[in-house]
Short mmCIF file of C-alpha atoms and ligand atoms in Angstrom, two decimals:
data_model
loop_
_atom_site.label_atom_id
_atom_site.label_comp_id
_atom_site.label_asym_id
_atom_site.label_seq_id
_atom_site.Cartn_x
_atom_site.Cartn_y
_atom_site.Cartn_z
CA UNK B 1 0.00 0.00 0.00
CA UNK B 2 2.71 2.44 1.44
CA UNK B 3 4.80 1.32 -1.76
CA UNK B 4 2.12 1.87 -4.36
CA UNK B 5 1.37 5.28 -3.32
CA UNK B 6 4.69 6.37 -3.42
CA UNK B 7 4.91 5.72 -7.22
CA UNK B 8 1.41 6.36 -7.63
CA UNK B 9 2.80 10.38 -6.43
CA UNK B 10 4.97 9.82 -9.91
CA UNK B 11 7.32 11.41 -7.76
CA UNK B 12 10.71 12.32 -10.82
CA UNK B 13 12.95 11.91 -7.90
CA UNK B 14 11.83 8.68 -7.01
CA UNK B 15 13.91 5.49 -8.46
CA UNK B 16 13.09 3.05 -6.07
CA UNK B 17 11.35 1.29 -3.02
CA UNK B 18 12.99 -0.86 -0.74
CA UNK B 19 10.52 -2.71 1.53
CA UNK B 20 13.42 -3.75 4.18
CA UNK B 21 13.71 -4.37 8.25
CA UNK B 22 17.04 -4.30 8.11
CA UNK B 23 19.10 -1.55 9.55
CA UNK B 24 22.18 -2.02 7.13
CA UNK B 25 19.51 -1.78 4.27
CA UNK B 26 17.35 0.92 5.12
CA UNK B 27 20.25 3.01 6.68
CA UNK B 28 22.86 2.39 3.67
CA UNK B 29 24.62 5.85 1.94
CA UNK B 30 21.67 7.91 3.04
CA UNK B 31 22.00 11.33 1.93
CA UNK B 32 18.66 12.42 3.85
CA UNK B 33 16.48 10.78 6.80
CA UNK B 34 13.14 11.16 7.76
CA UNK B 35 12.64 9.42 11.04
CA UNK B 36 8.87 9.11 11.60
CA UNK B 37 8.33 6.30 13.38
CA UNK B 38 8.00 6.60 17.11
CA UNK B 39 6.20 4.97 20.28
CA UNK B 40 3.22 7.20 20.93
CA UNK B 41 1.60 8.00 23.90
CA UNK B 42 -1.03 5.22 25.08
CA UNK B 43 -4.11 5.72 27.90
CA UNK B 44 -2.41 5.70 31.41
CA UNK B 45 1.34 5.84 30.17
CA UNK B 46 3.74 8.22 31.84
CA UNK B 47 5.74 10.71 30.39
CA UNK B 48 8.62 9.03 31.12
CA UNK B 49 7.69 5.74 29.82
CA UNK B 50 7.12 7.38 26.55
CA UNK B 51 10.64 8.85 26.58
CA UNK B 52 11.97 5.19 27.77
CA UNK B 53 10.66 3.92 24.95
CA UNK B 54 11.53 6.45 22.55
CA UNK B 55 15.25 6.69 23.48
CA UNK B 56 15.88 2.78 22.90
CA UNK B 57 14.31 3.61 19.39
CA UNK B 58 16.10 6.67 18.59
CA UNK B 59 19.49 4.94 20.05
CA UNK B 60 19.02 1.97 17.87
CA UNK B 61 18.47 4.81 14.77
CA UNK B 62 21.09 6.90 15.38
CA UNK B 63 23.30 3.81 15.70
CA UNK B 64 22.19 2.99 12.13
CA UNK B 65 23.09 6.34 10.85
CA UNK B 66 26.67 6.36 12.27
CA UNK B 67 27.35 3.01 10.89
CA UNK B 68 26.08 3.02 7.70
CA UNK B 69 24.70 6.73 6.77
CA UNK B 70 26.70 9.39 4.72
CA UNK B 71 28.79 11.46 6.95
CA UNK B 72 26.47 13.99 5.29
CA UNK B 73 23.29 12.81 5.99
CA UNK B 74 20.17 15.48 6.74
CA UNK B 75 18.37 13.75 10.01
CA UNK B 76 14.79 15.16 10.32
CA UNK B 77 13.21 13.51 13.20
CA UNK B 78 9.36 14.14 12.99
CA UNK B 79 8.46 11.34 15.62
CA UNK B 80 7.33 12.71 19.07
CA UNK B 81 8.61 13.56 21.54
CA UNK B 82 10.41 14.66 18.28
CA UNK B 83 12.97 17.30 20.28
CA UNK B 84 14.39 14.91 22.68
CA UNK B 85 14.61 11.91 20.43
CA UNK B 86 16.34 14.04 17.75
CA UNK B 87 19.04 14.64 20.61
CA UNK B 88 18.88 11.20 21.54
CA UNK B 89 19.92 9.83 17.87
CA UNK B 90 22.52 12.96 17.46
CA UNK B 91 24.14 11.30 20.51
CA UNK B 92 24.09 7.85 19.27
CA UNK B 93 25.72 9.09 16.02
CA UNK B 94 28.78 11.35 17.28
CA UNK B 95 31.10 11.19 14.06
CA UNK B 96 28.01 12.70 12.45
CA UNK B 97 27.94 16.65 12.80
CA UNK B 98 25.50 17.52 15.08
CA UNK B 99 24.15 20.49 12.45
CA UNK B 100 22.96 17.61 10.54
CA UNK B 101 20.38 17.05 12.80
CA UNK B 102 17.00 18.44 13.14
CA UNK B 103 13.00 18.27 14.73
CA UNK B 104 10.34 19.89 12.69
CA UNK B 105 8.26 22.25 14.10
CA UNK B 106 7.49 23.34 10.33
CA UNK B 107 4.34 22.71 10.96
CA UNK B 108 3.61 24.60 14.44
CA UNK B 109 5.52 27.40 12.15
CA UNK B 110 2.77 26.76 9.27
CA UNK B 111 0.22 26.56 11.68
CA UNK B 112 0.68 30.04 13.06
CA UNK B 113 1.62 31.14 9.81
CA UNK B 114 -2.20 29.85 8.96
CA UNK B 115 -4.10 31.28 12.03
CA UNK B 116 -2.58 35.36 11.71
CA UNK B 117 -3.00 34.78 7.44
CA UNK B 118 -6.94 33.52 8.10
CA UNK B 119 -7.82 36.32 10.98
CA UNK B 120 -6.60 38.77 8.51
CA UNK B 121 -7.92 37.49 5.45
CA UNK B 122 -4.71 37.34 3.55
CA UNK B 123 -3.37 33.87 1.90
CA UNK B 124 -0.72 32.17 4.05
CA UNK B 125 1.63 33.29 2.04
CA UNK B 126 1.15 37.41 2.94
CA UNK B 127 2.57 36.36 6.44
CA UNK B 128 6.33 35.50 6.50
CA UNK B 129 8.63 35.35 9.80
CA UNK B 130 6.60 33.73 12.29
CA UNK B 131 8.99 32.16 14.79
CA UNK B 132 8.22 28.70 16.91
CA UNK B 133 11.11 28.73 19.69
CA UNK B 134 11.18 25.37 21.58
CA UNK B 135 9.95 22.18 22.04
CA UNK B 136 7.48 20.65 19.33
CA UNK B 137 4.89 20.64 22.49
CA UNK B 138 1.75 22.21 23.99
CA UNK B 139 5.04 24.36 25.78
CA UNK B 140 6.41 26.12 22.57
CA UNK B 141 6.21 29.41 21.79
CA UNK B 142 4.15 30.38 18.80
CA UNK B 143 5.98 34.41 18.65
CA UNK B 144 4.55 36.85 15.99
CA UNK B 145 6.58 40.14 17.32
CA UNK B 146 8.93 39.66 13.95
CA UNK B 147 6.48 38.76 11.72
CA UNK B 148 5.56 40.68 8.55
CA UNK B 149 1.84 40.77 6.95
CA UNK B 150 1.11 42.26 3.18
CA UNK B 151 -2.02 43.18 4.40
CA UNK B 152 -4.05 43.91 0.98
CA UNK B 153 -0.42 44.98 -0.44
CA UNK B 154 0.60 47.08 2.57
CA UNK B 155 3.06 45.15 4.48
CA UNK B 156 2.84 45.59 8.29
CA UNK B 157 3.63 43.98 11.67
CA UNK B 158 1.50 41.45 12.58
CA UNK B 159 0.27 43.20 15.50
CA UNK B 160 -0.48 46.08 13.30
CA UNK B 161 -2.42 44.15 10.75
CA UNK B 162 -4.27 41.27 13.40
CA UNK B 163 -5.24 44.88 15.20
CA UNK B 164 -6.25 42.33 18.35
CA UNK B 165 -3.06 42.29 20.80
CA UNK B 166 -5.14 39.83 23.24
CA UNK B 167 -5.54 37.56 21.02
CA UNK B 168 -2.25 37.34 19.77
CA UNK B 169 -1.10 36.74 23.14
CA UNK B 170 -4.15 34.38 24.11
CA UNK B 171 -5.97 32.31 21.72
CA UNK B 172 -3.71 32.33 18.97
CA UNK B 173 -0.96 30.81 20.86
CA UNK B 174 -3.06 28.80 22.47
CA UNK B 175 -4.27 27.04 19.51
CA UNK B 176 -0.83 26.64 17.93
CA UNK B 177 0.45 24.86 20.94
CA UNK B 178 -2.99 22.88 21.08
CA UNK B 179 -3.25 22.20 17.30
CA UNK B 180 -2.07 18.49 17.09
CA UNK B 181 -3.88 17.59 20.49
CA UNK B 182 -7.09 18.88 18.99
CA UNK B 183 -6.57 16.67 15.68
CA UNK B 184 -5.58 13.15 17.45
CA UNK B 185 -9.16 14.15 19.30
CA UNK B 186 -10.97 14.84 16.17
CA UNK B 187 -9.44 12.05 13.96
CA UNK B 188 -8.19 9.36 16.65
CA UNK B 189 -4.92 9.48 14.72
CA UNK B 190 -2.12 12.73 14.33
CA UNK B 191 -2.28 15.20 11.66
CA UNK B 192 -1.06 13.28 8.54
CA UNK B 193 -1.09 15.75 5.28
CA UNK B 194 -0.20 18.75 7.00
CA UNK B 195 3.11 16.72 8.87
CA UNK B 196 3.47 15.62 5.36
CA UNK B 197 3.84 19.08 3.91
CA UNK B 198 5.86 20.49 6.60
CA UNK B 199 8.21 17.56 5.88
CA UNK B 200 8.42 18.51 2.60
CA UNK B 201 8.83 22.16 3.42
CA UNK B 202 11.74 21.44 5.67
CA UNK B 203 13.98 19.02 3.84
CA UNK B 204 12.92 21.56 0.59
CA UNK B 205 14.46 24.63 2.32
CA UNK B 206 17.58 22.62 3.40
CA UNK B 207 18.46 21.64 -0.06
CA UNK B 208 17.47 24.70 -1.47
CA UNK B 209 17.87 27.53 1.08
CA UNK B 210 15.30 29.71 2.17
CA UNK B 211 13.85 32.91 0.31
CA UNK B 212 16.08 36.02 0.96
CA UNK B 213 14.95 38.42 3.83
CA UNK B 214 12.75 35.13 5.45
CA UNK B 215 13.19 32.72 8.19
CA UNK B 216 11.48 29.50 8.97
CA UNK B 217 11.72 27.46 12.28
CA UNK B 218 13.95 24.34 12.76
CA UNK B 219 14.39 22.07 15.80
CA UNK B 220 18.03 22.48 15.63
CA UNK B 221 20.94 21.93 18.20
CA UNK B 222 21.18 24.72 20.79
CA UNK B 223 25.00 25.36 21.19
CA UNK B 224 26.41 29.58 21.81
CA UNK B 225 23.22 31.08 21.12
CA UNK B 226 22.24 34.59 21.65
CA UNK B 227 18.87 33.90 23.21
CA UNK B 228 20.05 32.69 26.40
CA UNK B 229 19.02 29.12 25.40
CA UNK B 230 20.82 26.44 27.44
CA UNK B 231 23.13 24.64 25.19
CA UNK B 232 22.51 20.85 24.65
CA UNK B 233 19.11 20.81 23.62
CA UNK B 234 17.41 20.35 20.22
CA UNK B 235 15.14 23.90 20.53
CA UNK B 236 13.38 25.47 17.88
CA UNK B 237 14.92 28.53 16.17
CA UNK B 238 14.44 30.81 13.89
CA UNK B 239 16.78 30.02 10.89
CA UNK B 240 18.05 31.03 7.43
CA UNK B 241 19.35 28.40 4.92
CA UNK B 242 21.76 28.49 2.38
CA UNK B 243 24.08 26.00 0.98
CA UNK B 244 22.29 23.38 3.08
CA UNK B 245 23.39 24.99 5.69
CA UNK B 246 21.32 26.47 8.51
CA UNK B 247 22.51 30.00 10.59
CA UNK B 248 20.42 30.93 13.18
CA UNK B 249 18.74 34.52 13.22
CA UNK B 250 20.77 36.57 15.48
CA UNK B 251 19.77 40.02 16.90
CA UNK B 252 15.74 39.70 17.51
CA UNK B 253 14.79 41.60 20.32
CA UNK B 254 13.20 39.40 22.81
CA UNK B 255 10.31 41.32 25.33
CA UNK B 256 9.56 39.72 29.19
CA UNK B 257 6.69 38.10 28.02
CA UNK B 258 9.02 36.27 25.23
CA UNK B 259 11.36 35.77 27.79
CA UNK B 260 9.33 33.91 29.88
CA UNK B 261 7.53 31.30 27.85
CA UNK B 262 10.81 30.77 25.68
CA UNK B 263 12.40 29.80 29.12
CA UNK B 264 9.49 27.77 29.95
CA UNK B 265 10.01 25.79 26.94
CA UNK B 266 13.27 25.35 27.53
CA UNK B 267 12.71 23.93 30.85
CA UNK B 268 10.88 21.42 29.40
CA UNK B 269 12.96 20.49 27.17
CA UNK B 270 15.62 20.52 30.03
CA UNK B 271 13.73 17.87 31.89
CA UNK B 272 13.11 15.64 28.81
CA UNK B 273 16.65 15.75 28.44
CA UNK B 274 18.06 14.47 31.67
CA UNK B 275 15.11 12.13 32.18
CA UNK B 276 16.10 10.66 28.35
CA UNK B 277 19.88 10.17 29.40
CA UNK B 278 19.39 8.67 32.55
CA UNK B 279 17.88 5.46 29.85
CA UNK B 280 20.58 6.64 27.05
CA UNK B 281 23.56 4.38 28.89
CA UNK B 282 20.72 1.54 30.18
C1 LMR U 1 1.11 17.25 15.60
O1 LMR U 1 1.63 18.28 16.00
O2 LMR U 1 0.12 17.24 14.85
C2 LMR U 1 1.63 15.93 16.07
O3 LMR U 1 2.99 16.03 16.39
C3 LMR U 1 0.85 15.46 17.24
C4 LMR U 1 1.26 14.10 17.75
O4 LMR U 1 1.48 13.97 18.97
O5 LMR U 1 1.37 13.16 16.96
#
């Protein structure tokens, strides 16, 4: 099934399927990685379960990738906790470079994108340089104070053209950082064609760079930023591509109430982190 709608997409890229278990198969001379597949949360499982489960997963993965990946391989993790087990499998892969790694949050970034462009009226495309900082979680932070609108071919702030500070600061965050909870309770399953798309957004912008003058948000390593972000975490940025390289956005000014919920994402994603090692050497 998976197999025949992958050449029913008549994808020009795509030469071949190989239907394989095997790690030295499925892991051979990758030049990119998608890593979906992940143990999700089931009725009356802890947190930390999850993460126990997850990091003997992501161990076994990132074991793959050191031993049989390029040396240049493109990791996108998209399977949740997606942060923490991207860190997990950068660990597990250390002649890898750790820039190789990322999380998406393309589609929290896509998702906010969406909200500000519908409560405007403008197509998605009229709002450019949202910012998700954090953890791909109900904790992230959904930030608009950068963003840009062409409002009806003026281009504005986004607080300027949403003209509804409250909700910017309420709601709209609210529902970013509640978006995928509120699918798996509509459908019984996660969100499946916009993940999709955000996949394809994010490995698109690494091979190809991003437009001049815009940013998009990344789950990348957090190592000497200028946000105050602890180092050793896989935290959404803001970042700019080029040369299939990522840089992150330097400079933004960041306000207390900024501050605070970008710490409070990172805290999270502290905790996930030391919880997820404490299995790492089990
Ligand atoms: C989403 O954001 O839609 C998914 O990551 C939710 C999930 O937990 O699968």
């Amino acid at each position: 099934m998976f197999v025949s709608s992958l050449q029913d997409c008549a994808l020009p890229l795509l030469r071949e399927v190989i239907p394989t278990d095997k790690v030295e198969v499925g892991f051979k001379d990758l030049d990119a990685a998608i890593l979906v597949g992940s143990m999700p949360r089931k009725e009356g499982m802890e947190r930390k379960d999850l993460l126990k489960a997850n990091v003997a997963i992501f161990k076994t993965q990132g074991e793959a990738l050191e031993k049989y990946a390029k040396k240049t391989v493109k990791v996108l993790v998209v399977g949740n906790p997606a942060n923490t087990n991207c860190l997990i499998a950068s660990k597990s892969a250390p002649s890898i470079p750790k820039e190789n790694f990322s999380c998406l949050t393309r589609l929290d970034h896509n998702r906010a994108r969406s909200q500000v462009a519908m409560r405007v009226g403008v197509p998605s495309d009229c709002v450019k340089n949202v910012i998700i900082w954090g953890n791909h979680s109900s904790t992230q932070y959904p930030d608009v104070h950068h963003a840009i609108v062409n409002n009806h071919g003026k281009e504005m702030s986004a607080f300027d053209a949403v003209n509804d500070e409250s909700w910017l600061k309420g709601d709209f965050i609210t529902t970013v950082q509640q978006r995928g909870a509120a699918v798996i309770k509509a459908r019984k399953l996660s969100s499946a064609m916009s993940a999709a798309k955000a996949i394809c957004d994010h490995m698109r912008d690494i091979w190809f760079g991003t437009p001049d003058g815009e940013w998009v948000s990344m789950g990348i390593y957090s190592t000497g930023n200028s946000y105050g972000v602890p180092n050793d975490l896989m935290y959404s940025f803001p970042v700019m591509i080029k040369n299939k390289t990522w840089k992150v956005v330097d400079g933004l000014a960041i306000n207390d109430f900024s501050r605070g919920k970008m710490d409070g994402t990172a805290a999270e994603l502290v905790d996930e982190r030391d919880t997820a090692l404490t299995f790492l050497g089990a």
